[in-house]
Each structure stands twice: as structure tokens, then as C-alpha cells.
């Protein structure tokens, strides 16, 4: 398991622990469980701090994540170009699933795969559909991401994590806009 995978696994454990602490605080009869969970929570946060220190160290390996992010961006843009070549087709928002907007989750998943495997290059494949929607904002977002990445250099793995989290926030904002338009 990579250091970044450990980081995200620990974050998930912390979310669960935070939830349990809040749950036990509302149940005065479970005071011993609350004390145990507070200790566990403190330990998890200490582990997270240690991992952050390790991930913040300069390493040549970090930039391979940036290049993998570029490869994902290229894969998305290549898919859009192929879809546009077919004429009146659009990227399939559902990606063959019954979840409206699954495309965005798939894109984030591809970037997260490149992140977690510290430079792994997932195969990006975007299905097409006749369902018309304005995907230009998504395309421009990916173009902007690619340009930023081409003009940067990751010296630490925490930079890659921070970049992914920034990208995730931008994609979630785009999803909210599409929800507001009734597209998703």
C-alpha cells in the first residue's frame, strides 16, 4: 500500500472516529466508550500528522504523480475529441450507469487512481450518448488543469494530494452548477 493510500485510509478512519465521538457525546450512558474513542481519535490524528510530515518531504517520485495527472487529462480530452468527431454525440453523463452524473465520479476516480498509485496511469474511457448537454465547462476545466500541471512541478507527495483536493473541489462546484440547471 502506498503512503498516499495509507493517508486516505487514515482520513477515513478519522471520519469514522469523529462520528463515534459525536455519537457517544450525545449518549451519556456510554462514557467509557467515549473515553476510549477520544483516545483512539487522538492517536489517529497523531498518526496523520506523522504521515503528513513524511508526505511533505521532497522526493523525485512526487512528480510522477503530476505526469500521471497530465495523462489522465489527456485521456479525457482525447475522449472528448473522439466523441466530437462522431457529430451529434456528447459525453455520456451516466457512463452506462443508472447514476446521473456518474461521469464526474469516474473522472475524479481516474485522477485519484493516479494519485493513490503514485503515478499509475489509469485507462481513461468516456462513453458517448445522444443526450445533449453543455460539457464545455468540464472541457475547459480539464484544459485548465492540464495547462497548470504542464507548467508546474511536484516536489512532494503532499503537493499532489493538495492538487487533487483542489481539483475535486472544482469538479464538485461544476456538479452543483449542473444540478442548479437541472442537468444532473
Short mmCIF file of N, CA and C in Angstrom, two decimals:
data_model
loop_
_atom_site.label_atom_id
_atom_site.label_comp_id
_atom_site.label_asym_id
_atom_site.label_seq_id
_atom_site.Cartn_x
_atom_site.Cartn_y
_atom_site.Cartn_z
N UNK A 1 0.85 -1.18 0.00
CA UNK A 1 0.00 0.00 0.00
C UNK A 1 0.89 1.24 0.00
N UNK A 2 0.58 2.19 -0.86
CA UNK A 2 1.38 3.40 -0.97
C UNK A 2 1.13 4.32 0.23
N UNK A 3 2.04 5.26 0.42
CA UNK A 3 1.91 6.23 1.52
C UNK A 3 0.64 7.06 1.35
N UNK A 4 0.31 7.36 0.11
CA UNK A 4 -0.89 8.15 -0.14
C UNK A 4 -2.15 7.33 0.15
N UNK A 5 -2.12 6.05 -0.21
CA UNK A 5 -3.25 5.18 0.14
C UNK A 5 -3.42 5.12 1.66
N UNK A 6 -2.31 5.00 2.37
CA UNK A 6 -2.36 5.00 3.84
C UNK A 6 -2.96 6.30 4.37
N UNK A 7 -2.57 7.41 3.76
CA UNK A 7 -3.07 8.72 4.16
C UNK A 7 -4.60 8.77 4.03
N UNK A 8 -5.12 8.34 2.87
CA UNK A 8 -6.57 8.39 2.66
C UNK A 8 -7.31 7.37 3.53
N UNK A 9 -6.69 6.23 3.77
CA UNK A 9 -7.30 5.24 4.66
C UNK A 9 -7.39 5.80 6.08
N UNK A 10 -6.35 6.47 6.51
CA UNK A 10 -6.33 7.08 7.84
C UNK A 10 -7.37 8.20 7.92
N UNK A 11 -7.51 8.98 6.88
CA UNK A 11 -8.54 10.03 6.87
C UNK A 11 -9.93 9.43 7.05
N UNK A 12 -10.17 8.30 6.41
CA UNK A 12 -11.47 7.63 6.55
C UNK A 12 -11.66 7.13 7.99
N UNK A 13 -10.62 6.57 8.58
CA UNK A 13 -10.71 6.12 9.97
C UNK A 13 -11.00 7.30 10.89
N UNK A 14 -10.39 8.46 10.60
CA UNK A 14 -10.63 9.65 11.42
C UNK A 14 -12.08 10.12 11.28
N UNK A 15 -12.61 10.09 10.07
CA UNK A 15 -14.02 10.49 9.87
C UNK A 15 -14.94 9.60 10.70
N UNK A 16 -14.67 8.31 10.69
CA UNK A 16 -15.49 7.37 11.46
C UNK A 16 -15.34 7.64 12.95
N UNK A 17 -14.09 7.85 13.38
CA UNK A 17 -13.84 8.12 14.79
C UNK A 17 -14.49 9.43 15.24
N UNK A 18 -14.38 10.47 14.41
CA UNK A 18 -15.04 11.74 14.73
C UNK A 18 -16.55 11.54 14.90
N UNK A 19 -17.13 10.74 14.01
CA UNK A 19 -18.56 10.46 14.09
C UNK A 19 -18.89 9.75 15.41
N UNK A 20 -18.08 8.75 15.76
CA UNK A 20 -18.32 8.00 17.00
C UNK A 20 -18.19 8.89 18.23
N UNK A 21 -17.20 9.79 18.22
CA UNK A 21 -17.03 10.71 19.35
C UNK A 21 -18.29 11.55 19.50
N UNK A 22 -18.78 12.10 18.39
CA UNK A 22 -20.02 12.89 18.43
C UNK A 22 -21.21 12.07 18.90
N UNK A 23 -21.27 10.83 18.46
CA UNK A 23 -22.37 9.94 18.85
C UNK A 23 -22.33 9.64 20.34
N UNK A 24 -21.13 9.31 20.86
CA UNK A 24 -21.01 8.97 22.28
C UNK A 24 -21.18 10.19 23.17
N UNK A 25 -20.87 11.38 22.67
CA UNK A 25 -21.07 12.59 23.46
C UNK A 25 -22.55 12.84 23.70
N UNK A 26 -23.38 12.38 22.78
CA UNK A 26 -24.83 12.55 22.93
C UNK A 26 -25.47 11.43 23.74
N UNK A 27 -24.70 10.43 24.10
CA UNK A 27 -25.18 9.30 24.88
C UNK A 27 -24.42 9.24 26.20
N UNK A 28 -24.90 9.91 27.23
CA UNK A 28 -24.14 9.96 28.48
C UNK A 28 -23.91 8.58 29.11
N UNK A 29 -24.70 7.60 28.77
CA UNK A 29 -24.55 6.26 29.36
C UNK A 29 -23.31 5.54 28.81
N UNK A 30 -22.76 6.02 27.70
CA UNK A 30 -21.61 5.38 27.08
C UNK A 30 -20.31 6.15 27.35
N UNK A 31 -20.14 6.60 28.59
CA UNK A 31 -18.98 7.42 28.92
C UNK A 31 -17.66 6.67 28.73
N UNK A 32 -17.62 5.41 29.06
CA UNK A 32 -16.38 4.63 28.88
C UNK A 32 -16.06 4.48 27.40
N UNK A 33 -17.08 4.29 26.57
CA UNK A 33 -16.87 4.21 25.12
C UNK A 33 -16.39 5.55 24.57
N UNK A 34 -16.92 6.63 25.12
CA UNK A 34 -16.50 7.96 24.71
C UNK A 34 -15.02 8.17 25.01
N UNK A 35 -14.59 7.81 26.20
CA UNK A 35 -13.19 7.97 26.59
C UNK A 35 -12.29 7.13 25.69
N UNK A 36 -12.69 5.89 25.40
CA UNK A 36 -11.90 5.03 24.51
C UNK A 36 -11.80 5.64 23.11
N UNK A 37 -12.93 6.16 22.63
CA UNK A 37 -12.93 6.72 21.27
C UNK A 37 -12.16 8.02 21.20
N UNK A 38 -12.20 8.83 22.25
CA UNK A 38 -11.40 10.06 22.28
C UNK A 38 -9.91 9.72 22.23
N UNK A 39 -9.51 8.70 22.97
CA UNK A 39 -8.10 8.26 22.93
C UNK A 39 -7.74 7.74 21.54
N UNK A 40 -8.62 6.94 20.95
CA UNK A 40 -8.39 6.43 19.60
C UNK A 40 -8.29 7.58 18.61
N UNK A 41 -9.17 8.55 18.75
CA UNK A 41 -9.20 9.70 17.87
C UNK A 41 -7.90 10.49 17.96
N UNK A 42 -7.43 10.70 19.16
CA UNK A 42 -6.17 11.42 19.38
C UNK A 42 -5.02 10.67 18.72
N UNK A 43 -5.00 9.36 18.88
CA UNK A 43 -3.96 8.52 18.28
C UNK A 43 -4.00 8.61 16.75
N UNK A 44 -5.21 8.59 16.18
CA UNK A 44 -5.35 8.68 14.72
C UNK A 44 -4.82 10.01 14.20
N UNK A 45 -5.14 11.09 14.90
CA UNK A 45 -4.65 12.41 14.47
C UNK A 45 -3.12 12.49 14.59
N UNK A 46 -2.54 11.85 15.60
CA UNK A 46 -1.08 11.82 15.71
C UNK A 46 -0.46 11.05 14.54
N UNK A 47 -1.08 9.95 14.17
CA UNK A 47 -0.61 9.18 13.02
C UNK A 47 -0.70 10.01 11.74
N UNK A 48 -1.81 10.75 11.60
CA UNK A 48 -1.99 11.60 10.42
C UNK A 48 -0.89 12.65 10.34
N UNK A 49 -0.57 13.26 11.48
CA UNK A 49 0.50 14.26 11.50
C UNK A 49 1.82 13.66 11.04
N UNK A 50 2.12 12.44 11.49
CA UNK A 50 3.36 11.76 11.09
C UNK A 50 3.37 11.49 9.58
N UNK A 51 2.25 11.03 9.06
CA UNK A 51 2.16 10.75 7.62
C UNK A 51 2.31 12.04 6.82
N UNK A 52 1.69 13.12 7.30
CA UNK A 52 1.82 14.40 6.60
C UNK A 52 3.27 14.87 6.54
N UNK A 53 4.00 14.67 7.63
CA UNK A 53 5.42 15.04 7.65
C UNK A 53 6.16 14.22 6.60
N UNK A 54 5.89 12.93 6.57
CA UNK A 54 6.56 12.06 5.60
C UNK A 54 6.21 12.46 4.16
N UNK A 55 4.92 12.75 3.93
CA UNK A 55 4.47 13.11 2.58
C UNK A 55 4.96 14.49 2.15
N UNK A 56 5.35 15.31 3.11
CA UNK A 56 5.83 16.67 2.81
C UNK A 56 7.30 16.71 2.42
N UNK A 57 7.99 15.60 2.60
CA UNK A 57 9.41 15.56 2.25
C UNK A 57 9.58 15.61 0.73
N UNK A 58 10.62 16.31 0.30
CA UNK A 58 10.92 16.38 -1.13
C UNK A 58 11.35 15.02 -1.64
N UNK A 59 10.79 14.64 -2.78
CA UNK A 59 11.13 13.37 -3.41
C UNK A 59 10.92 13.48 -4.91
N UNK A 60 11.79 12.84 -5.66
CA UNK A 60 11.65 12.85 -7.12
C UNK A 60 10.41 12.09 -7.57
N UNK A 61 9.95 11.14 -6.75
CA UNK A 61 8.77 10.34 -7.10
C UNK A 61 7.50 11.18 -7.22
N UNK A 62 7.46 12.29 -6.51
CA UNK A 62 6.24 13.09 -6.48
C UNK A 62 5.84 13.59 -7.86
N UNK A 63 6.82 13.94 -8.66
CA UNK A 63 6.48 14.50 -9.97
C UNK A 63 5.89 13.46 -10.92
N UNK A 64 6.10 12.19 -10.64
CA UNK A 64 5.47 11.17 -11.48
C UNK A 64 3.95 11.20 -11.31
N UNK A 65 3.47 11.68 -10.17
CA UNK A 65 2.03 11.83 -9.97
C UNK A 65 1.51 12.95 -10.87
N UNK A 66 2.27 14.04 -10.92
CA UNK A 66 1.88 15.16 -11.80
C UNK A 66 1.79 14.69 -13.25
N UNK A 67 2.77 13.93 -13.70
CA UNK A 67 2.73 13.45 -15.09
C UNK A 67 1.58 12.47 -15.30
N UNK A 68 1.23 11.70 -14.28
CA UNK A 68 0.07 10.81 -14.39
C UNK A 68 -1.22 11.63 -14.46
N UNK A 69 -1.29 12.73 -13.71
CA UNK A 69 -2.44 13.62 -13.80
C UNK A 69 -2.56 14.19 -15.22
N UNK A 70 -1.43 14.54 -15.81
CA UNK A 70 -1.45 15.04 -17.19
C UNK A 70 -1.97 13.95 -18.13
N UNK A 71 -1.54 12.72 -17.92
CA UNK A 71 -2.00 11.60 -18.75
C UNK A 71 -3.52 11.42 -18.63
N UNK A 72 -4.05 11.56 -17.42
CA UNK A 72 -5.50 11.47 -17.23
C UNK A 72 -6.19 12.61 -17.97
N UNK A 73 -5.67 13.82 -17.83
CA UNK A 73 -6.23 14.98 -18.54
C UNK A 73 -6.24 14.74 -20.04
N UNK A 74 -5.12 14.25 -20.56
CA UNK A 74 -5.03 13.95 -21.99
C UNK A 74 -6.06 12.89 -22.39
N UNK A 75 -6.23 11.88 -21.57
CA UNK A 75 -7.21 10.84 -21.87
C UNK A 75 -8.62 11.38 -21.95
N UNK A 76 -8.95 12.26 -21.02
CA UNK A 76 -10.29 12.87 -21.02
C UNK A 76 -10.47 13.73 -22.27
N UNK A 77 -9.48 14.58 -22.55
CA UNK A 77 -9.58 15.46 -23.71
C UNK A 77 -9.60 14.67 -25.02
N UNK A 78 -8.81 13.59 -25.10
CA UNK A 78 -8.84 12.73 -26.29
C UNK A 78 -10.22 12.10 -26.47
N UNK A 79 -10.83 11.68 -25.37
CA UNK A 79 -12.17 11.10 -25.45
C UNK A 79 -13.17 12.14 -25.96
N UNK A 80 -13.07 13.36 -25.46
CA UNK A 80 -13.97 14.42 -25.93
C UNK A 80 -13.78 14.65 -27.43
N UNK A 81 -12.54 14.66 -27.89
CA UNK A 81 -12.26 14.87 -29.31
C UNK A 81 -12.86 13.75 -30.15
N UNK A 82 -12.72 12.52 -29.71
CA UNK A 82 -13.29 11.38 -30.45
C UNK A 82 -14.81 11.48 -30.49
N UNK A 83 -15.41 11.84 -29.36
CA UNK A 83 -16.88 11.98 -29.31
C UNK A 83 -17.33 13.08 -30.25
N UNK A 84 -16.62 14.20 -30.24
CA UNK A 84 -16.97 15.32 -31.12
C UNK A 84 -16.86 14.91 -32.59
N UNK A 85 -15.95 14.00 -32.89
CA UNK A 85 -15.76 13.52 -34.26
C UNK A 85 -16.95 12.73 -34.79
N UNK A 86 -17.78 12.23 -33.91
CA UNK A 86 -18.95 11.46 -34.32
C UNK A 86 -20.14 12.34 -34.68
N UNK A 87 -20.03 13.62 -34.47
CA UNK A 87 -21.13 14.52 -34.83
C UNK A 87 -21.98 14.89 -33.64
N UNK A 88 -23.23 14.51 -33.67
CA UNK A 88 -24.17 14.94 -32.63
C UNK A 88 -24.20 14.00 -31.43
N UNK A 89 -23.03 13.69 -30.92
CA UNK A 89 -22.91 12.90 -29.70
C UNK A 89 -22.24 13.73 -28.62
N UNK A 90 -22.46 13.33 -27.38
CA UNK A 90 -21.95 14.06 -26.22
C UNK A 90 -21.39 13.05 -25.23
N UNK A 91 -20.51 13.49 -24.34
CA UNK A 91 -20.07 12.58 -23.28
C UNK A 91 -21.29 12.10 -22.49
N UNK A 92 -21.36 10.83 -22.24
CA UNK A 92 -22.50 10.25 -21.51
C UNK A 92 -22.38 10.61 -20.03
N UNK A 93 -23.31 11.42 -19.56
CA UNK A 93 -23.31 11.83 -18.16
C UNK A 93 -23.41 10.63 -17.22
N UNK A 94 -24.08 9.58 -17.66
CA UNK A 94 -24.30 8.42 -16.80
C UNK A 94 -23.22 7.35 -16.95
N UNK A 95 -22.44 7.40 -18.02
CA UNK A 95 -21.41 6.42 -18.31
C UNK A 95 -21.94 4.99 -18.25
N UNK A 96 -23.15 4.81 -18.77
CA UNK A 96 -23.76 3.49 -18.83
C UNK A 96 -24.31 3.02 -17.49
N UNK A 97 -24.28 3.87 -16.50
CA UNK A 97 -24.80 3.52 -15.16
C UNK A 97 -26.17 4.18 -14.99
N UNK A 98 -26.83 3.84 -13.92
CA UNK A 98 -28.12 4.45 -13.65
C UNK A 98 -27.99 5.64 -12.69
N UNK A 99 -26.78 6.15 -12.57
CA UNK A 99 -26.49 7.27 -11.68
C UNK A 99 -26.23 8.49 -12.54
N UNK A 100 -27.13 9.45 -12.49
CA UNK A 100 -26.97 10.67 -13.28
C UNK A 100 -25.74 11.43 -12.80
N UNK A 101 -24.85 11.75 -13.71
CA UNK A 101 -23.64 12.48 -13.37
C UNK A 101 -22.46 11.58 -13.00
N UNK A 102 -22.60 10.28 -13.23
CA UNK A 102 -21.53 9.34 -12.90
C UNK A 102 -20.22 9.69 -13.59
N UNK A 103 -20.31 10.38 -14.72
CA UNK A 103 -19.13 10.81 -15.47
C UNK A 103 -18.15 11.56 -14.57
N UNK A 104 -18.67 12.45 -13.73
CA UNK A 104 -17.81 13.25 -12.87
C UNK A 104 -17.12 12.39 -11.81
N UNK A 105 -17.84 11.42 -11.28
CA UNK A 105 -17.24 10.50 -10.33
C UNK A 105 -16.16 9.66 -10.98
N UNK A 106 -16.40 9.27 -12.22
CA UNK A 106 -15.41 8.48 -12.95
C UNK A 106 -14.15 9.29 -13.19
N UNK A 107 -14.32 10.54 -13.57
CA UNK A 107 -13.16 11.41 -13.82
C UNK A 107 -12.36 11.58 -12.53
N UNK A 108 -13.05 11.87 -11.43
CA UNK A 108 -12.34 12.01 -10.15
C UNK A 108 -11.66 10.71 -9.75
N UNK A 109 -12.31 9.60 -10.03
CA UNK A 109 -11.73 8.30 -9.71
C UNK A 109 -10.45 8.06 -10.50
N UNK A 110 -10.45 8.46 -11.76
CA UNK A 110 -9.24 8.29 -12.58
C UNK A 110 -8.08 9.13 -12.02
N UNK A 111 -8.38 10.36 -11.62
CA UNK A 111 -7.34 11.20 -11.02
C UNK A 111 -6.88 10.62 -9.68
N UNK A 112 -7.82 10.11 -8.90
CA UNK A 112 -7.45 9.55 -7.59
C UNK A 112 -6.63 8.27 -7.75
N UNK A 113 -6.91 7.50 -8.79
CA UNK A 113 -6.11 6.31 -9.05
C UNK A 113 -4.67 6.72 -9.35
N UNK A 114 -4.50 7.75 -10.17
CA UNK A 114 -3.15 8.24 -10.48
C UNK A 114 -2.46 8.73 -9.20
N UNK A 115 -3.23 9.32 -8.30
CA UNK A 115 -2.68 9.82 -7.04
C UNK A 115 -2.32 8.67 -6.10
N UNK A 116 -3.27 7.80 -5.85
CA UNK A 116 -3.05 6.73 -4.87
C UNK A 116 -1.95 5.76 -5.28
N UNK A 117 -1.83 5.52 -6.57
CA UNK A 117 -0.79 4.61 -7.03
C UNK A 117 0.48 5.37 -7.39
N UNK A 118 0.51 6.63 -6.94
CA UNK A 118 1.69 7.48 -7.03
C UNK A 118 2.33 7.46 -8.40
N UNK A 119 1.49 7.73 -9.39
CA UNK A 119 1.99 7.83 -10.76
C UNK A 119 1.42 6.78 -11.68
N UNK A 120 0.50 5.97 -11.21
CA UNK A 120 -0.15 4.99 -12.07
C UNK A 120 -0.97 5.69 -13.13
N UNK A 121 -1.03 5.12 -14.30
CA UNK A 121 -1.78 5.73 -15.40
C UNK A 121 -3.03 4.91 -15.69
N UNK A 122 -4.17 5.32 -15.16
CA UNK A 122 -5.40 4.59 -15.45
C UNK A 122 -5.81 4.79 -16.91
N UNK A 123 -6.53 3.84 -17.44
CA UNK A 123 -7.05 3.96 -18.80
C UNK A 123 -8.33 4.77 -18.72
N UNK A 124 -8.33 5.90 -19.38
CA UNK A 124 -9.48 6.79 -19.36
C UNK A 124 -10.38 6.45 -20.53
N UNK A 125 -11.63 6.15 -20.22
CA UNK A 125 -12.58 5.83 -21.28
C UNK A 125 -13.91 6.50 -20.94
N UNK A 126 -14.35 7.34 -21.84
CA UNK A 126 -15.61 8.06 -21.64
C UNK A 126 -16.58 7.63 -22.73
N UNK A 127 -17.74 7.16 -22.31
CA UNK A 127 -18.77 6.73 -23.25
C UNK A 127 -19.46 7.95 -23.83
N UNK A 128 -20.11 7.72 -24.99
CA UNK A 128 -20.85 8.82 -25.61
C UNK A 128 -22.34 8.52 -25.63
N UNK A 129 -23.10 9.57 -25.81
CA UNK A 129 -24.56 9.47 -25.77
C UNK A 129 -25.15 10.52 -26.71
N UNK A 130 -26.39 10.33 -27.07
CA UNK A 130 -27.12 11.33 -27.87
C UNK A 130 -27.72 12.42 -26.99
N UNK A 131 -27.69 12.20 -25.65
CA UNK A 131 -28.26 13.19 -24.72
C UNK A 131 -27.42 14.45 -24.73
N UNK A 132 -28.03 15.53 -25.21
CA UNK A 132 -27.32 16.79 -25.37
C UNK A 132 -27.18 17.50 -24.03
N UNK A 133 -25.98 18.00 -23.79
CA UNK A 133 -25.72 18.86 -22.63
C UNK A 133 -24.46 19.67 -22.90
N UNK A 134 -24.33 20.80 -22.24
CA UNK A 134 -23.18 21.67 -22.46
C UNK A 134 -22.03 21.21 -21.59
N UNK A 135 -21.12 20.43 -22.18
CA UNK A 135 -19.97 19.93 -21.43
C UNK A 135 -18.75 20.83 -21.59
N UNK A 136 -18.93 21.97 -22.23
CA UNK A 136 -17.82 22.89 -22.44
C UNK A 136 -17.17 23.34 -21.12
N UNK A 137 -17.94 23.64 -20.06
CA UNK A 137 -17.29 24.00 -18.79
C UNK A 137 -16.40 22.87 -18.25
N UNK A 138 -16.82 21.63 -18.40
CA UNK A 138 -16.00 20.50 -17.96
C UNK A 138 -14.73 20.41 -18.82
N UNK A 139 -14.90 20.57 -20.10
CA UNK A 139 -13.76 20.51 -21.02
C UNK A 139 -12.76 21.62 -20.68
N UNK A 140 -13.25 22.82 -20.44
CA UNK A 140 -12.37 23.95 -20.11
C UNK A 140 -11.67 23.73 -18.77
N UNK A 141 -12.38 23.11 -17.84
CA UNK A 141 -11.76 22.79 -16.55
C UNK A 141 -10.59 21.83 -16.75
N UNK A 142 -10.79 20.80 -17.54
CA UNK A 142 -9.73 19.82 -17.79
C UNK A 142 -8.56 20.46 -18.56
N UNK A 143 -8.87 21.32 -19.52
CA UNK A 143 -7.81 22.03 -20.24
C UNK A 143 -7.00 22.90 -19.28
N UNK A 144 -7.70 23.61 -18.40
CA UNK A 144 -7.02 24.44 -17.40
C UNK A 144 -6.16 23.63 -16.46
N UNK A 145 -6.67 22.48 -16.03
CA UNK A 145 -5.91 21.59 -15.15
C UNK A 145 -4.64 21.13 -15.86
N UNK A 146 -4.80 20.71 -17.10
CA UNK A 146 -3.65 20.22 -17.85
C UNK A 146 -2.59 21.32 -17.99
N UNK A 147 -3.03 22.53 -18.33
CA UNK A 147 -2.08 23.64 -18.50
C UNK A 147 -1.36 23.95 -17.19
N UNK A 148 -2.10 23.95 -16.10
CA UNK A 148 -1.47 24.18 -14.79
C UNK A 148 -0.43 23.12 -14.49
N UNK A 149 -0.78 21.88 -14.77
CA UNK A 149 0.12 20.77 -14.47
C UNK A 149 1.37 20.80 -15.35
N UNK A 150 1.19 21.15 -16.61
CA UNK A 150 2.33 21.22 -17.52
C UNK A 150 3.32 22.29 -17.04
N UNK A 151 2.80 23.35 -16.46
CA UNK A 151 3.64 24.47 -16.02
C UNK A 151 4.06 24.38 -14.56
N UNK A 152 3.94 23.19 -13.97
CA UNK A 152 4.32 23.06 -12.56
C UNK A 152 5.23 21.85 -12.37
N UNK A 153 5.62 21.65 -11.13
CA UNK A 153 6.48 20.52 -10.77
C UNK A 153 6.14 20.16 -9.32
N UNK A 154 5.87 18.89 -9.05
CA UNK A 154 5.57 18.45 -7.69
C UNK A 154 6.87 17.98 -7.04
N UNK A 155 7.20 18.61 -5.93
CA UNK A 155 8.41 18.21 -5.20
C UNK A 155 8.09 17.28 -4.04
N UNK A 156 6.83 17.25 -3.62
CA UNK A 156 6.43 16.38 -2.52
C UNK A 156 5.07 15.76 -2.83
N UNK A 157 4.81 14.66 -2.18
CA UNK A 157 3.54 13.97 -2.41
C UNK A 157 2.37 14.74 -1.82
N UNK A 158 2.62 15.54 -0.79
CA UNK A 158 1.54 16.34 -0.22
C UNK A 158 1.08 17.39 -1.23
N UNK A 159 1.98 17.86 -2.10
CA UNK A 159 1.58 18.78 -3.17
C UNK A 159 0.59 18.09 -4.10
N UNK A 160 0.85 16.84 -4.41
CA UNK A 160 -0.05 16.08 -5.29
C UNK A 160 -1.40 15.90 -4.62
N UNK A 161 -1.40 15.59 -3.34
CA UNK A 161 -2.66 15.43 -2.60
C UNK A 161 -3.43 16.74 -2.61
N UNK A 162 -2.75 17.83 -2.31
CA UNK A 162 -3.40 19.15 -2.30
C UNK A 162 -3.96 19.51 -3.67
N UNK A 163 -3.22 19.16 -4.72
CA UNK A 163 -3.71 19.46 -6.07
C UNK A 163 -4.97 18.64 -6.37
N UNK A 164 -4.94 17.37 -6.01
CA UNK A 164 -6.13 16.53 -6.22
C UNK A 164 -7.33 17.11 -5.47
N UNK A 165 -7.13 17.51 -4.24
CA UNK A 165 -8.23 18.05 -3.43
C UNK A 165 -8.77 19.34 -4.05
N UNK A 166 -7.87 20.17 -4.59
CA UNK A 166 -8.30 21.39 -5.30
C UNK A 166 -9.13 21.02 -6.52
N UNK A 167 -8.66 20.04 -7.29
CA UNK A 167 -9.39 19.58 -8.48
C UNK A 167 -10.75 19.03 -8.08
N UNK A 168 -10.78 18.25 -7.03
CA UNK A 168 -12.04 17.66 -6.54
C UNK A 168 -13.05 18.77 -6.20
N UNK A 169 -12.58 19.81 -5.53
CA UNK A 169 -13.45 20.95 -5.18
C UNK A 169 -14.00 21.62 -6.44
N UNK A 170 -13.16 21.82 -7.44
CA UNK A 170 -13.60 22.45 -8.69
C UNK A 170 -14.65 21.59 -9.41
N UNK A 171 -14.44 20.28 -9.42
CA UNK A 171 -15.41 19.38 -10.05
C UNK A 171 -16.72 19.40 -9.28
N UNK A 172 -16.66 19.40 -7.96
CA UNK A 172 -17.89 19.45 -7.16
C UNK A 172 -18.65 20.75 -7.39
N UNK A 173 -17.93 21.85 -7.56
CA UNK A 173 -18.59 23.13 -7.88
C UNK A 173 -19.29 23.05 -9.23
N UNK A 174 -18.65 22.43 -10.19
CA UNK A 174 -19.26 22.26 -11.52
C UNK A 174 -20.50 21.38 -11.42
N UNK A 175 -20.44 20.34 -10.62
CA UNK A 175 -21.60 19.46 -10.43
C UNK A 175 -22.77 20.27 -9.84
N UNK A 176 -22.48 21.11 -8.86
CA UNK A 176 -23.52 21.93 -8.25
C UNK A 176 -24.16 22.86 -9.28
N UNK A 177 -23.35 23.43 -10.17
CA UNK A 177 -23.89 24.29 -11.23
C UNK A 177 -24.83 23.49 -12.13
N UNK A 178 -24.41 22.28 -12.50
CA UNK A 178 -25.24 21.43 -13.36
C UNK A 178 -26.52 20.98 -12.67
N UNK A 179 -26.43 20.77 -11.37
CA UNK A 179 -27.62 20.44 -10.58
C UNK A 179 -28.60 21.61 -10.62
N UNK A 180 -28.05 22.82 -10.46
CA UNK A 180 -28.88 24.03 -10.47
C UNK A 180 -29.56 24.24 -11.80
N UNK A 181 -28.96 23.75 -12.89
CA UNK A 181 -29.53 23.84 -14.22
C UNK A 181 -30.46 22.67 -14.54
N UNK A 182 -30.54 21.71 -13.61
CA UNK A 182 -31.40 20.55 -13.82
C UNK A 182 -30.80 19.51 -14.77
N UNK A 183 -29.53 19.62 -15.07
CA UNK A 183 -28.87 18.67 -15.96
C UNK A 183 -28.55 17.37 -15.23
N UNK A 184 -28.17 17.50 -13.98
CA UNK A 184 -27.88 16.33 -13.14
C UNK A 184 -28.97 16.22 -12.09
#
